[in-house]
mmCIF file of C-alpha atoms in Angstrom:
data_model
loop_
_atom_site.group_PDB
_atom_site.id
_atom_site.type_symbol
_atom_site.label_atom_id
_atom_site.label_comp_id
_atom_site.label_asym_id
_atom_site.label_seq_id
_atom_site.Cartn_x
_atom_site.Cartn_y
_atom_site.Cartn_z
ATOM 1 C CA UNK A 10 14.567 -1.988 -22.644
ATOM 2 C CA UNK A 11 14.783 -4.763 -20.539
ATOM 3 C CA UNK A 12 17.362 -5.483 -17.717
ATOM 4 C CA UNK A 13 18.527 -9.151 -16.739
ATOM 5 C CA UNK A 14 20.210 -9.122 -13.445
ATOM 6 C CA UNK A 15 20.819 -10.979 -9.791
ATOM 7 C CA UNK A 16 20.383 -9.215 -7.009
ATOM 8 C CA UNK A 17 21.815 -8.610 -3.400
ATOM 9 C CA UNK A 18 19.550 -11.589 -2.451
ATOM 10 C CA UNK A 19 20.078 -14.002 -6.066
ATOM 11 C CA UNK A 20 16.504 -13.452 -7.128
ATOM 12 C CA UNK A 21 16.590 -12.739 -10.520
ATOM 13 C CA UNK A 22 14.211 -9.607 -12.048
ATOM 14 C CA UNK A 23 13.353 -8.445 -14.979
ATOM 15 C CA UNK A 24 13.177 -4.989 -15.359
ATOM 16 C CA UNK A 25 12.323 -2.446 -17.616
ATOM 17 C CA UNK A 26 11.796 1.536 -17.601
ATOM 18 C CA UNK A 27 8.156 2.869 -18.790
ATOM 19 C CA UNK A 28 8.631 4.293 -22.372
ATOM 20 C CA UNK A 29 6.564 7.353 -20.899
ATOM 21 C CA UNK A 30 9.682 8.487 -18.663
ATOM 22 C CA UNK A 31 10.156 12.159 -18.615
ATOM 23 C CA UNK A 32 12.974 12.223 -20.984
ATOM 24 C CA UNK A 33 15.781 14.419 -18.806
ATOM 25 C CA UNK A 34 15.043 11.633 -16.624
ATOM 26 C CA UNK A 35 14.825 8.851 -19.102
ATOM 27 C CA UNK A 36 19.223 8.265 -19.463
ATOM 28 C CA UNK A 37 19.885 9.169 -15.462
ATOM 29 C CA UNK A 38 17.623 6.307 -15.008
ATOM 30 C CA UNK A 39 18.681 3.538 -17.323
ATOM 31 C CA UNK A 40 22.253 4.334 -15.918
ATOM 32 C CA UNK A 41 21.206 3.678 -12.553
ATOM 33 C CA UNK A 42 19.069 0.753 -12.530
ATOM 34 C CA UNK A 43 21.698 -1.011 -15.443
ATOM 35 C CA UNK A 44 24.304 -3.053 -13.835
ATOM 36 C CA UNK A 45 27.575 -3.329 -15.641
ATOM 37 C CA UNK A 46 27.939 -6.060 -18.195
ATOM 38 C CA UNK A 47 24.010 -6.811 -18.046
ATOM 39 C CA UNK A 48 22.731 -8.604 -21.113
ATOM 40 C CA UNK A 49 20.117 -6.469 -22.795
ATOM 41 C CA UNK A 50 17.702 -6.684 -25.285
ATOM 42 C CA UNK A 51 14.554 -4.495 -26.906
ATOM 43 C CA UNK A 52 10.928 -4.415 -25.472
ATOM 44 C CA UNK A 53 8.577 -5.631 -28.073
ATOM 45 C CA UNK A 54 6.840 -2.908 -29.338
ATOM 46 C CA UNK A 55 3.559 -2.378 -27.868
ATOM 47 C CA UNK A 56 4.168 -4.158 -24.638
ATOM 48 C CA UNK A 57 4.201 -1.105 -22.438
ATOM 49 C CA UNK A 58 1.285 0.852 -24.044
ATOM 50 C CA UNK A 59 2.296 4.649 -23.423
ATOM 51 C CA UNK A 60 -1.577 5.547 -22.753
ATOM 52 C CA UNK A 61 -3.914 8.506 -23.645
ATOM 53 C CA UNK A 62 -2.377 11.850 -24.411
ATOM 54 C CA UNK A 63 -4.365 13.219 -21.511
ATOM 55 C CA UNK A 64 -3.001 10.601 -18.733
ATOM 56 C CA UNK A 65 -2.308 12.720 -15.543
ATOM 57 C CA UNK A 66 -0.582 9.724 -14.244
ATOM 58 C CA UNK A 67 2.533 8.121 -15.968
ATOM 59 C CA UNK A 68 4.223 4.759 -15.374
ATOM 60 C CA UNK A 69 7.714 5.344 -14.004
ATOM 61 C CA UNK A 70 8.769 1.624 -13.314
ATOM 62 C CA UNK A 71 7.968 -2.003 -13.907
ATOM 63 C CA UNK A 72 9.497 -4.716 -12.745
ATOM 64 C CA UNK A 73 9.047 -8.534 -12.714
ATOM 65 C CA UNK A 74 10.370 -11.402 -10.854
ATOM 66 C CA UNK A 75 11.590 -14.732 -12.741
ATOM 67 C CA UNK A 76 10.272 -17.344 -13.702
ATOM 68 C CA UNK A 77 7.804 -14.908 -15.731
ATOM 69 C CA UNK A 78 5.934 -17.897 -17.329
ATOM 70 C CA UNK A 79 3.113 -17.670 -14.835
ATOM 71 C CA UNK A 80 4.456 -14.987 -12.686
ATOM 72 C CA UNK A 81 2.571 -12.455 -11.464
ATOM 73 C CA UNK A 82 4.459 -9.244 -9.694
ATOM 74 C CA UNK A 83 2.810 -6.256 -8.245
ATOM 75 C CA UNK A 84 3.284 -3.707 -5.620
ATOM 76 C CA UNK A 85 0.869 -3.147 -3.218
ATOM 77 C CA UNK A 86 2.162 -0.002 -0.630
ATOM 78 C CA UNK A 87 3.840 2.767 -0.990
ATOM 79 C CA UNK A 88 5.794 4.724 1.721
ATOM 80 C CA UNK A 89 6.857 8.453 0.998
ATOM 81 C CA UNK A 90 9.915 9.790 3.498
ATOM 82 C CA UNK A 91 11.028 13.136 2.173
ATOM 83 C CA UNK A 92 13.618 12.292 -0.835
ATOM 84 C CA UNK A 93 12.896 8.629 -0.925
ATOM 85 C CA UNK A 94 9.791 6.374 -1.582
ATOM 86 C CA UNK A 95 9.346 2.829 -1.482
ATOM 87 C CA UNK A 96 7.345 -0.088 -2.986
ATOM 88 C CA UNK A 97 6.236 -2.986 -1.476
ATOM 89 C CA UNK A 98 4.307 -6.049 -2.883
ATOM 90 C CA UNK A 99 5.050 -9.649 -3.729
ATOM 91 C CA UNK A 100 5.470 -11.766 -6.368
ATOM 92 C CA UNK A 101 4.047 -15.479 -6.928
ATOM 93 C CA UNK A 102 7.378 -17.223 -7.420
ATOM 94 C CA UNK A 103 7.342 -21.338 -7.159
ATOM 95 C CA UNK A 104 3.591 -20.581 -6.840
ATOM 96 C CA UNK A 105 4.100 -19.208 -3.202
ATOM 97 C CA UNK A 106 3.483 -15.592 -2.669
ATOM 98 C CA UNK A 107 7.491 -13.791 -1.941
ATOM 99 C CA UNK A 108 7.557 -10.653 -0.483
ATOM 100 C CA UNK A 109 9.582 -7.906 -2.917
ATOM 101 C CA UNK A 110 10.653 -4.182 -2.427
ATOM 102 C CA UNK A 111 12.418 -1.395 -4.213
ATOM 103 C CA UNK A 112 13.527 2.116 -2.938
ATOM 104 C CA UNK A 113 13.615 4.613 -4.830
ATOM 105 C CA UNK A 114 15.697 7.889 -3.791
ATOM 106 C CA UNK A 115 15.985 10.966 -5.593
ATOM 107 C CA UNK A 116 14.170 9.509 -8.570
ATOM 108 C CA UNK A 117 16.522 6.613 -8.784
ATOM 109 C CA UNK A 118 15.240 3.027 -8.402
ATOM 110 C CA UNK A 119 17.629 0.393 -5.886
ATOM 111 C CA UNK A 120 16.521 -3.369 -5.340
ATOM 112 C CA UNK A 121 16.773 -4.332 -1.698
ATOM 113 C CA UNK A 122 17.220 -7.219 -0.252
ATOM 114 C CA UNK A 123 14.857 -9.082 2.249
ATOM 115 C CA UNK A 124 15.168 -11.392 4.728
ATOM 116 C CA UNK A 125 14.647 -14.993 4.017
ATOM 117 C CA UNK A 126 11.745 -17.180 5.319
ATOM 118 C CA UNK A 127 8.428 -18.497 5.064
ATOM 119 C CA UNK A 128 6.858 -14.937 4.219
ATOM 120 C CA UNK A 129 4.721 -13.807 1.396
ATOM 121 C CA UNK A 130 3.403 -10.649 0.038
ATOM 122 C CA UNK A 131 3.614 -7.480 2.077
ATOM 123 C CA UNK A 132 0.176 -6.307 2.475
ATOM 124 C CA UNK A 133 0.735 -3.233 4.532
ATOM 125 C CA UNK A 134 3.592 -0.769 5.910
ATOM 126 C CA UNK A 135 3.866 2.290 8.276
ATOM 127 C CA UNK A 136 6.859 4.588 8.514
ATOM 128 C CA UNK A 137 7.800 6.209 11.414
ATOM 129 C CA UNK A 138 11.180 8.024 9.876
ATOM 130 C CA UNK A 139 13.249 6.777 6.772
ATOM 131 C CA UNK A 140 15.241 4.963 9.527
ATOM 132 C CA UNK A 141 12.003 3.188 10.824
ATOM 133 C CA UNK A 142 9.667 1.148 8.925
ATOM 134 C CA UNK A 143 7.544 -1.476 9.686
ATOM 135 C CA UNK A 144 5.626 -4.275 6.883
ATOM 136 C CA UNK A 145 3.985 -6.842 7.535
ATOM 137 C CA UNK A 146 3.099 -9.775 5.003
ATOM 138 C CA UNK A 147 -0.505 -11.424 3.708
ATOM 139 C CA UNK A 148 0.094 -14.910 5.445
ATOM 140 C CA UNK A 149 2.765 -16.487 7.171
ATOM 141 C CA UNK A 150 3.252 -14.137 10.276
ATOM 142 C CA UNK A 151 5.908 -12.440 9.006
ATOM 143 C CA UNK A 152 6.595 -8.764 10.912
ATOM 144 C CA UNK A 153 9.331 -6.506 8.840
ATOM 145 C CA UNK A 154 11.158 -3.708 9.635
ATOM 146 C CA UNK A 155 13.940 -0.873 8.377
ATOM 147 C CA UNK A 156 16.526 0.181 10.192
ATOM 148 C CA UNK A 157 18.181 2.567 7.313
ATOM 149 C CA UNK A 158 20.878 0.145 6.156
ATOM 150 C CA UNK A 159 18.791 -3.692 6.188
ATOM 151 C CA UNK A 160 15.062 -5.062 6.480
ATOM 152 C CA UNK A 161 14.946 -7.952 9.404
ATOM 153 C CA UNK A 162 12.257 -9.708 10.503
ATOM 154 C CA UNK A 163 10.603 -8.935 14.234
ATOM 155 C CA UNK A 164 10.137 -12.951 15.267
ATOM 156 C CA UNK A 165 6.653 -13.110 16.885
ATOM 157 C CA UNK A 166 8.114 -16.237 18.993
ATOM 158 C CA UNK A 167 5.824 -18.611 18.405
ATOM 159 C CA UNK A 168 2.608 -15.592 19.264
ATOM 160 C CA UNK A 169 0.248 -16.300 16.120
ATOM 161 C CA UNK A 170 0.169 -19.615 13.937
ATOM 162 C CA UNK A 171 1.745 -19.844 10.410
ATOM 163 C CA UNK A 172 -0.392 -19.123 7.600
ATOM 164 C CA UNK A 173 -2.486 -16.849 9.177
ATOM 165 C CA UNK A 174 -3.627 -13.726 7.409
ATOM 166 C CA UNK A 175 -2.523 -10.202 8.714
ATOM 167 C CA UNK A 176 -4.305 -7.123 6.638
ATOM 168 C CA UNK A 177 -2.397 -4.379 8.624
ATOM 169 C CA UNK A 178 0.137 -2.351 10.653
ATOM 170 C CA UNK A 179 -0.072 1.098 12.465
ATOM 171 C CA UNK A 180 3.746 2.147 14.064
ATOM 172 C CA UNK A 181 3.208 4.951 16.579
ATOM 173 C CA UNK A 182 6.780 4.428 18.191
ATOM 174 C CA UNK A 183 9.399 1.700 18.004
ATOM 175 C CA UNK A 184 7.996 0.519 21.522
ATOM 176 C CA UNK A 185 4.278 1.254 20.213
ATOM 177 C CA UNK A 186 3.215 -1.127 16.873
ATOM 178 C CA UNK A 187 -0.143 -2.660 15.991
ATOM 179 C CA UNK A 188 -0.357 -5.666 13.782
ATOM 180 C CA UNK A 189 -4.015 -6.441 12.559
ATOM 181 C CA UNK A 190 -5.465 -9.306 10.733
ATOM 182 C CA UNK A 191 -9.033 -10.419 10.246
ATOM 183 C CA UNK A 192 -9.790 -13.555 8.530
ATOM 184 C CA UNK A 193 -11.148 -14.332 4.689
ATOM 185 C CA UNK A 194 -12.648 -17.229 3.150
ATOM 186 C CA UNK A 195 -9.838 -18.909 2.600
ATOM 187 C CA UNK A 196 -7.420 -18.105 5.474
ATOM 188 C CA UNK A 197 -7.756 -17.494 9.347
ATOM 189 C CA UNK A 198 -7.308 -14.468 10.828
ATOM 190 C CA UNK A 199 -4.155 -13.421 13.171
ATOM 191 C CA UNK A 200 -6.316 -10.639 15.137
ATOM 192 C CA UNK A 201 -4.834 -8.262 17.039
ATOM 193 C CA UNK A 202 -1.246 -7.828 18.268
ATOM 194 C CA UNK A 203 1.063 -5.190 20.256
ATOM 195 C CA UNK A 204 4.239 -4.984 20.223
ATOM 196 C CA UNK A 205 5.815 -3.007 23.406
ATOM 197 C CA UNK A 206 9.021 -3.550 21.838
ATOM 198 C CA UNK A 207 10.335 -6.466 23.816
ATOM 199 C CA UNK A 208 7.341 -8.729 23.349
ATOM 200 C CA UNK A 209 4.062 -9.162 21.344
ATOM 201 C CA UNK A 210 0.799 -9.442 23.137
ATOM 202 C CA UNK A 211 -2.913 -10.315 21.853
ATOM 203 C CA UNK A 212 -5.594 -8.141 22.094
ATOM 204 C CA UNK A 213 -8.793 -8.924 22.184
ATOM 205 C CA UNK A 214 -12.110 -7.323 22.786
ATOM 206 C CA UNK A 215 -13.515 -4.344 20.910
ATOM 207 C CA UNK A 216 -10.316 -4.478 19.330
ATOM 208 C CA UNK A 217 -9.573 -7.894 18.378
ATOM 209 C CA UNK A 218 -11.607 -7.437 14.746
ATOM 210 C CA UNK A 219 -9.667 -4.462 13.198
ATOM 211 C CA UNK A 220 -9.182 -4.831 9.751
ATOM 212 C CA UNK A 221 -6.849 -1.350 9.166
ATOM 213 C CA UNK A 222 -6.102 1.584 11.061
ATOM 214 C CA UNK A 223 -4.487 5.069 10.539
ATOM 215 C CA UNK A 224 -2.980 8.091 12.863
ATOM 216 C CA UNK A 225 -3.620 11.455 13.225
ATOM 217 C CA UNK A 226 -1.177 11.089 15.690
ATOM 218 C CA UNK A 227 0.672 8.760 17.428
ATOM 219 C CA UNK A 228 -1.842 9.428 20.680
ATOM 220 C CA UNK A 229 -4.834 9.709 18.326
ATOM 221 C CA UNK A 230 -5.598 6.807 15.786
ATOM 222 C CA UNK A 231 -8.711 5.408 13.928
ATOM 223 C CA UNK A 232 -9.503 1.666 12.510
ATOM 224 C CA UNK A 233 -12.005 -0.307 10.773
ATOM 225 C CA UNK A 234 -12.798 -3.799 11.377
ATOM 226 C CA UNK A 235 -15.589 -6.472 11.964
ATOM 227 C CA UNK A 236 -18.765 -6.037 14.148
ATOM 228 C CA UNK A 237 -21.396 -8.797 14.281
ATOM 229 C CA UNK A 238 -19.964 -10.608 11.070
ATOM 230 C CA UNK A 239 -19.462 -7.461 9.073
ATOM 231 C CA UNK A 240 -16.554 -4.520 8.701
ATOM 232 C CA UNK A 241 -19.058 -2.436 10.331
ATOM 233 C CA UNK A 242 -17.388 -1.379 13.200
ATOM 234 C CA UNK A 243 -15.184 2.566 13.078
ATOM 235 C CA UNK A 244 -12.985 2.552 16.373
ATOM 236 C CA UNK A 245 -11.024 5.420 17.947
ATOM 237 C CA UNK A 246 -7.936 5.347 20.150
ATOM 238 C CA UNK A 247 -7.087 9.049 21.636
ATOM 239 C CA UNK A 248 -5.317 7.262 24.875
ATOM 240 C CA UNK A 249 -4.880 4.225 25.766
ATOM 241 C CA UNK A 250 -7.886 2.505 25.080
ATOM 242 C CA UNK A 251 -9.638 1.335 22.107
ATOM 243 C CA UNK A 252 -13.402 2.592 22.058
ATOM 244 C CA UNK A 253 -15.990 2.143 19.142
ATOM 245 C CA UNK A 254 -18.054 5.052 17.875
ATOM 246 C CA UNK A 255 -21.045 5.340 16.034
ATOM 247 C CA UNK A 256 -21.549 8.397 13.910
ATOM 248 C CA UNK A 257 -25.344 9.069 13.468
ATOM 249 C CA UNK A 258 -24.814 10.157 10.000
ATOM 250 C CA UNK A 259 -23.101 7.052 9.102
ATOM 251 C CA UNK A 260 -25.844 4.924 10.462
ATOM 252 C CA UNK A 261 -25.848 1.515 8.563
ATOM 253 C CA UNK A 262 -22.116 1.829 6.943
ATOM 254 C CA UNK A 263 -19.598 -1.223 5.902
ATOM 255 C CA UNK A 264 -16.228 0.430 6.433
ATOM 256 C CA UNK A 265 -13.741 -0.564 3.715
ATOM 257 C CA UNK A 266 -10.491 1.782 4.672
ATOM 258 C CA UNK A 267 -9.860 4.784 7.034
ATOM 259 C CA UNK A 268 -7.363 7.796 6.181
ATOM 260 C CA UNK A 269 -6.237 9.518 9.196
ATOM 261 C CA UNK A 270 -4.875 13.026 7.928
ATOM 262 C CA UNK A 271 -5.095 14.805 11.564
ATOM 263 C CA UNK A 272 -7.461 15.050 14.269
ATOM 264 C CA UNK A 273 -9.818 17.264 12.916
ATOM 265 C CA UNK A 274 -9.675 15.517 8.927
ATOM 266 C CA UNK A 275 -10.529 11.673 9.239
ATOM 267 C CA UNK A 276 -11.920 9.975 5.852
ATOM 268 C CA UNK A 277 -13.709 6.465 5.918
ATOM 269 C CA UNK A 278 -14.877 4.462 2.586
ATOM 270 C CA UNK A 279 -17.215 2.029 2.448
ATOM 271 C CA UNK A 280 -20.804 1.417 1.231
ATOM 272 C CA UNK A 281 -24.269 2.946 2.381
ATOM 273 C CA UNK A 282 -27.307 1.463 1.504
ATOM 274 C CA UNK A 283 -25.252 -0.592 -1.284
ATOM 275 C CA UNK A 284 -23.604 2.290 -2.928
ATOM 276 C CA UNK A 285 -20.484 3.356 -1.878
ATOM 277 C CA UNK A 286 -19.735 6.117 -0.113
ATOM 278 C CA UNK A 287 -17.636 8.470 2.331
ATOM 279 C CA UNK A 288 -17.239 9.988 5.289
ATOM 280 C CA UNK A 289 -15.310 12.861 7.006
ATOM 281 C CA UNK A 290 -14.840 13.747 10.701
ATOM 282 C CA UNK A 291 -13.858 17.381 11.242
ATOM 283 C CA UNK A 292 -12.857 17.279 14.578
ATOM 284 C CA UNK A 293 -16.631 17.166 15.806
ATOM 285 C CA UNK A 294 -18.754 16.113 13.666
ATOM 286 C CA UNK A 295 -18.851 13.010 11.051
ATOM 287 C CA UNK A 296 -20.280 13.638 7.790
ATOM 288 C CA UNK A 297 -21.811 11.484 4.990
ATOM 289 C CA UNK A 298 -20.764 12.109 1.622
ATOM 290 C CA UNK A 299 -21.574 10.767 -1.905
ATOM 291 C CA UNK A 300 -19.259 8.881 -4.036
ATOM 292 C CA UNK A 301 -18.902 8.544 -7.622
ATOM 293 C CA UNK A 302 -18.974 5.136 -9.309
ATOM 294 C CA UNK A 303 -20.385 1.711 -8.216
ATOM 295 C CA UNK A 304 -16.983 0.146 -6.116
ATOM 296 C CA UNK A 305 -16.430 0.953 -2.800
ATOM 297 C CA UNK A 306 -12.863 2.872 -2.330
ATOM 298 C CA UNK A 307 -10.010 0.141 -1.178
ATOM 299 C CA UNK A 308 -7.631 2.881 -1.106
ATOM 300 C CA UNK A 309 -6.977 6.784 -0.113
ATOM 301 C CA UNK A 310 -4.296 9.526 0.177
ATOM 302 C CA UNK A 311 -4.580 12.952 -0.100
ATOM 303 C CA UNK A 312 -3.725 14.882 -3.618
ATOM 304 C CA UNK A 313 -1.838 18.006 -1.427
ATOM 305 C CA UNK A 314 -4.390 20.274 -2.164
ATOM 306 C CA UNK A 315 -7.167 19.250 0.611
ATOM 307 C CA UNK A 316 -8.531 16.541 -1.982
ATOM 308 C CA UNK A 317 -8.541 12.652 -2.447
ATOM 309 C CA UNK A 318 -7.184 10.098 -4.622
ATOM 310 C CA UNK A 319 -9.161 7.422 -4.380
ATOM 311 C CA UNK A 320 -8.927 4.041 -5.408
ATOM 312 C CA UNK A 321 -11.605 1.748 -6.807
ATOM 313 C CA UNK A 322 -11.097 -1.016 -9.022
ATOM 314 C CA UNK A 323 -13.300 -2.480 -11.206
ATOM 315 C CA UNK A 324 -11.099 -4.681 -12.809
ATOM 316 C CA UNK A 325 -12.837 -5.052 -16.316
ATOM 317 C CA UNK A 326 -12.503 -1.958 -17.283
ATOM 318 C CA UNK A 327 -9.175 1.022 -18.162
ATOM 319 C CA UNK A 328 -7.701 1.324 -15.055
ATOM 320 C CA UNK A 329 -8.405 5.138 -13.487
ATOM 321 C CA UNK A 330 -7.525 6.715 -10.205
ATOM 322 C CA UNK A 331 -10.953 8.958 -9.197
ATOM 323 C CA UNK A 332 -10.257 12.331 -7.388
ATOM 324 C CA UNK A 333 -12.563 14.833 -5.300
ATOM 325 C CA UNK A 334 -11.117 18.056 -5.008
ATOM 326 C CA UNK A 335 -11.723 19.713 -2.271
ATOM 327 C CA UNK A 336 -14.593 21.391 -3.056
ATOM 328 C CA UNK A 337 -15.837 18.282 -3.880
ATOM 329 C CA UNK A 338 -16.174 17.602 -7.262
ATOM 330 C CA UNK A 339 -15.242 14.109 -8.806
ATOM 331 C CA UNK A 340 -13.420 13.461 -11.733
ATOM 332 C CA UNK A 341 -11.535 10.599 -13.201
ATOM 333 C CA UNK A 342 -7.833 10.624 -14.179
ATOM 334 C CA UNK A 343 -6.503 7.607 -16.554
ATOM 335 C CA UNK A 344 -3.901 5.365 -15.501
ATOM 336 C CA UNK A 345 -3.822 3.207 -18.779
ATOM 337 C CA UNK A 346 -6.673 2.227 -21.351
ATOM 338 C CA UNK A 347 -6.772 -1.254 -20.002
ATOM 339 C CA UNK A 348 -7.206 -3.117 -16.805
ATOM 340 C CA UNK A 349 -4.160 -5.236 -16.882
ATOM 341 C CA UNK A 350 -2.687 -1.920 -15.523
ATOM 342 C CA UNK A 351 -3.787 -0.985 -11.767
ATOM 343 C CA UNK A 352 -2.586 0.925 -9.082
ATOM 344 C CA UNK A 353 -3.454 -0.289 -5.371
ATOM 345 C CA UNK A 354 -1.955 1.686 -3.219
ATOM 346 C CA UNK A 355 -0.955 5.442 -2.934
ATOM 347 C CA UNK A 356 1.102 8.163 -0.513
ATOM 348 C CA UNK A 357 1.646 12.006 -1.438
ATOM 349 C CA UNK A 358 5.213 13.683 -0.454
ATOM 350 C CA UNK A 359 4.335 15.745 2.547
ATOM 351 C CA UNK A 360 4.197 19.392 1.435
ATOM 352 C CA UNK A 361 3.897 18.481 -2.374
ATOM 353 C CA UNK A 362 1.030 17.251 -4.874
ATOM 354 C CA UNK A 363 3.336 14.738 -6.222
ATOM 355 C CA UNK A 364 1.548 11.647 -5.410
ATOM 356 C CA UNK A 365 3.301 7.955 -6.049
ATOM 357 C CA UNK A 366 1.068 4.701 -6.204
ATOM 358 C CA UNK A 367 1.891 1.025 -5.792
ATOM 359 C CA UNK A 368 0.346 -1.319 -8.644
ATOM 360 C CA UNK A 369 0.936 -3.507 -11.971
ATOM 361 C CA UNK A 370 1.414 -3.661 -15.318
ATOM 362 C CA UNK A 371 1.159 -5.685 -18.559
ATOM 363 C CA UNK A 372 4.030 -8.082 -19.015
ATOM 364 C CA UNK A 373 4.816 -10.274 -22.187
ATOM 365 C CA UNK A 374 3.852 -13.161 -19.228
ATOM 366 C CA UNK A 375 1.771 -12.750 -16.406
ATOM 367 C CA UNK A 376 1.725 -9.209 -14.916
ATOM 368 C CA UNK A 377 4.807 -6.279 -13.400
ATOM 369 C CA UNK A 378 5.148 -4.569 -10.384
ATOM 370 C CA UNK A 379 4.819 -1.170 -11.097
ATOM 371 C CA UNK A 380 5.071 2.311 -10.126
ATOM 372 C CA UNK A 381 2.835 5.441 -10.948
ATOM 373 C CA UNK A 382 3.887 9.440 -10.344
ATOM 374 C CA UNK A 383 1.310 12.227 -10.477
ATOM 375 C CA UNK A 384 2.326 15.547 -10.061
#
């Protein structure tokens, strides 16, 4: 069923519910996300493909922002605070990129407003409580954050140049936030920026190329990021300086993410000797360790039972998640039998093996933002 509605901030959406809803859930939902008086009308059938019997992951939510012509929607993060998670992406609207975000609490999806301005997609996030988060967007310079009630923007006062590409954020307190961006081939990067919670501040040197970084703690963090041209460079922070390591057994390795899950689990992706691979630090030692497939992983979380999800897209072909347990065996788990459906990002509830993931979906036009549940 689709929903035509304006929101808090006079965007309009279109939104429907995934046909594969658990169906206790199925009517609690409609209700929610249904305001009164909304026009409705059917989905065409086949639209939202249900998937493979034997899908372990189901698609709880898709959503897309007007005009859908040649609009393309899609979530790219997802934060998990106990009882709520959230979704964070963009959508091409006007052919700029617009930063979009929905909340869902106790299984019920709410639009939320952002703040208007020159922003685009959000390309990363980092929660310090479900009172505290912190996004930053793609290009434009645009710092976010959550204060419970309303997202508002943290103005960087003139400290990086418009248009400049950030690829992300690492909160360790509200006085304590790192902003990263390294540059593509199209776009400049912003580098390197604290916030001390008055002011922001460069940073350069070893730490000026981090691409992405992750705590174990907020006095013991990881990144990945550029050295000599290429995202070859693993850094530690377990004070307060930035210092690069080099792991013997990851001799040769182009980083592509790092997973901080404490101080004594630490995952990196990235290729070895062109195949991808990974690698785990237990607290003393790192270790090389094989990965399944031919992409490198662009995305990790944990499954809640000392495994990894772990995403690498092809993009041709269906659209599967690929797990090692913790024994480490890899498997595949289907997300949908085609590639127009992909997830991109994914957290796991503290405590649980539910895992949610940020992504898209097939729409009659261009593509949804969407949201995946496992568990």
């Amino acid at each position: 069923m689709i929903r035509r509605h304006r929101n808090a901030s006079t965007r309009l959406a279109i939104r429907w519910l995934a046909p594969v809803l658990v169906s206790v859930l199925a009517g609690a939902l409609a209700a929610a996300v249904l305001p009164a008086g909304a026009a409705t009308r059917s989905l065409p059938a086949g639209s939202l493909p249900a998937g493979s019997a034997g899908s372990s992951w189901t698609l709880r939510l898709a959503i897309q922002y007007l005009p859908p012509a040649t609009n393309h929607s899609q979530y790219i993060v997802t934060v998990v605070e106990p009882g709520e998670v959230w979704f964070l992406g963009g959508s091409d609207v006007g052919g700029h990129g617009h930063p979009v975000a929905e909340r869902m609490i106790n299984g019920i999806p709410h639009a939320v407003s952002l703040p208007s301005g020159p922003h685009s997609w959000i390309t990363a996030a980092s929660a310090l409580s479900p009172q505290d988060i912190w996004a930053v967007t793609a290009l434009g310079g645009s710092v976010l954050t959550w204060n419970g009630s309303a997202w508002a923007v943290v103005a960087p006062r003139g400290a990086w140049k418009p248009g400049t590409r950030f690829t992300g954020i690492t909160a360790l307190s509200p006085t304590d936030v790192w902003v990263f961006g390294t540059a593509s081939t199209r776009y400049p990067g912003a580098g390197t920026w604290h916030w001390n919670g008055t002011a922001w501040s460069q940073v350069t040197g070893i730490a000026g190329g981090i691409f992405q970084a992750s705590k174990a703690s907020p006095t013991d963090v990881w990144a990945v990021g550029e050295a000599g041209g290429t995202m070859s460079a693993l850094l530690h922070r377990g004070g307060k300086t930035w210092q690069r390591v080099r792991p013997a057994a990851l001799a040769g390795f182009t980083y592509s993410r790092v997973l901080a899950l404490a101080p004594r689990n630490v995952w990196v992706a990235g290729w070895l000797a062109g195949s991808p691979e990974l690698g785990h630090f237990d607290g003393t030692s790192w270790t090389a360790l094989t990965m399944t497939g031919s992409v490198a992983a662009t995305g990790l979380c944990p499954d809640g039972r000392g495994g990894l999800w772990v995403i690498a897209n092809t993009g041709k072909s269906p659209s599967r998640l690929l797990h090692r347990s913790a024994a480490g065996t890899w498997t595949t788990a289907l997300v949908r039998s085609s590639a127009a459906y992909e997830i991109f990002g994914c957290a796991t509830i503290p405590g649980t093996t539910v895992t949610w993931a940020a992504g898209k979906a097939m729409a009659p036009q261009g593509s949804a933002a969407a949201a995946y549940r496992h568990g």
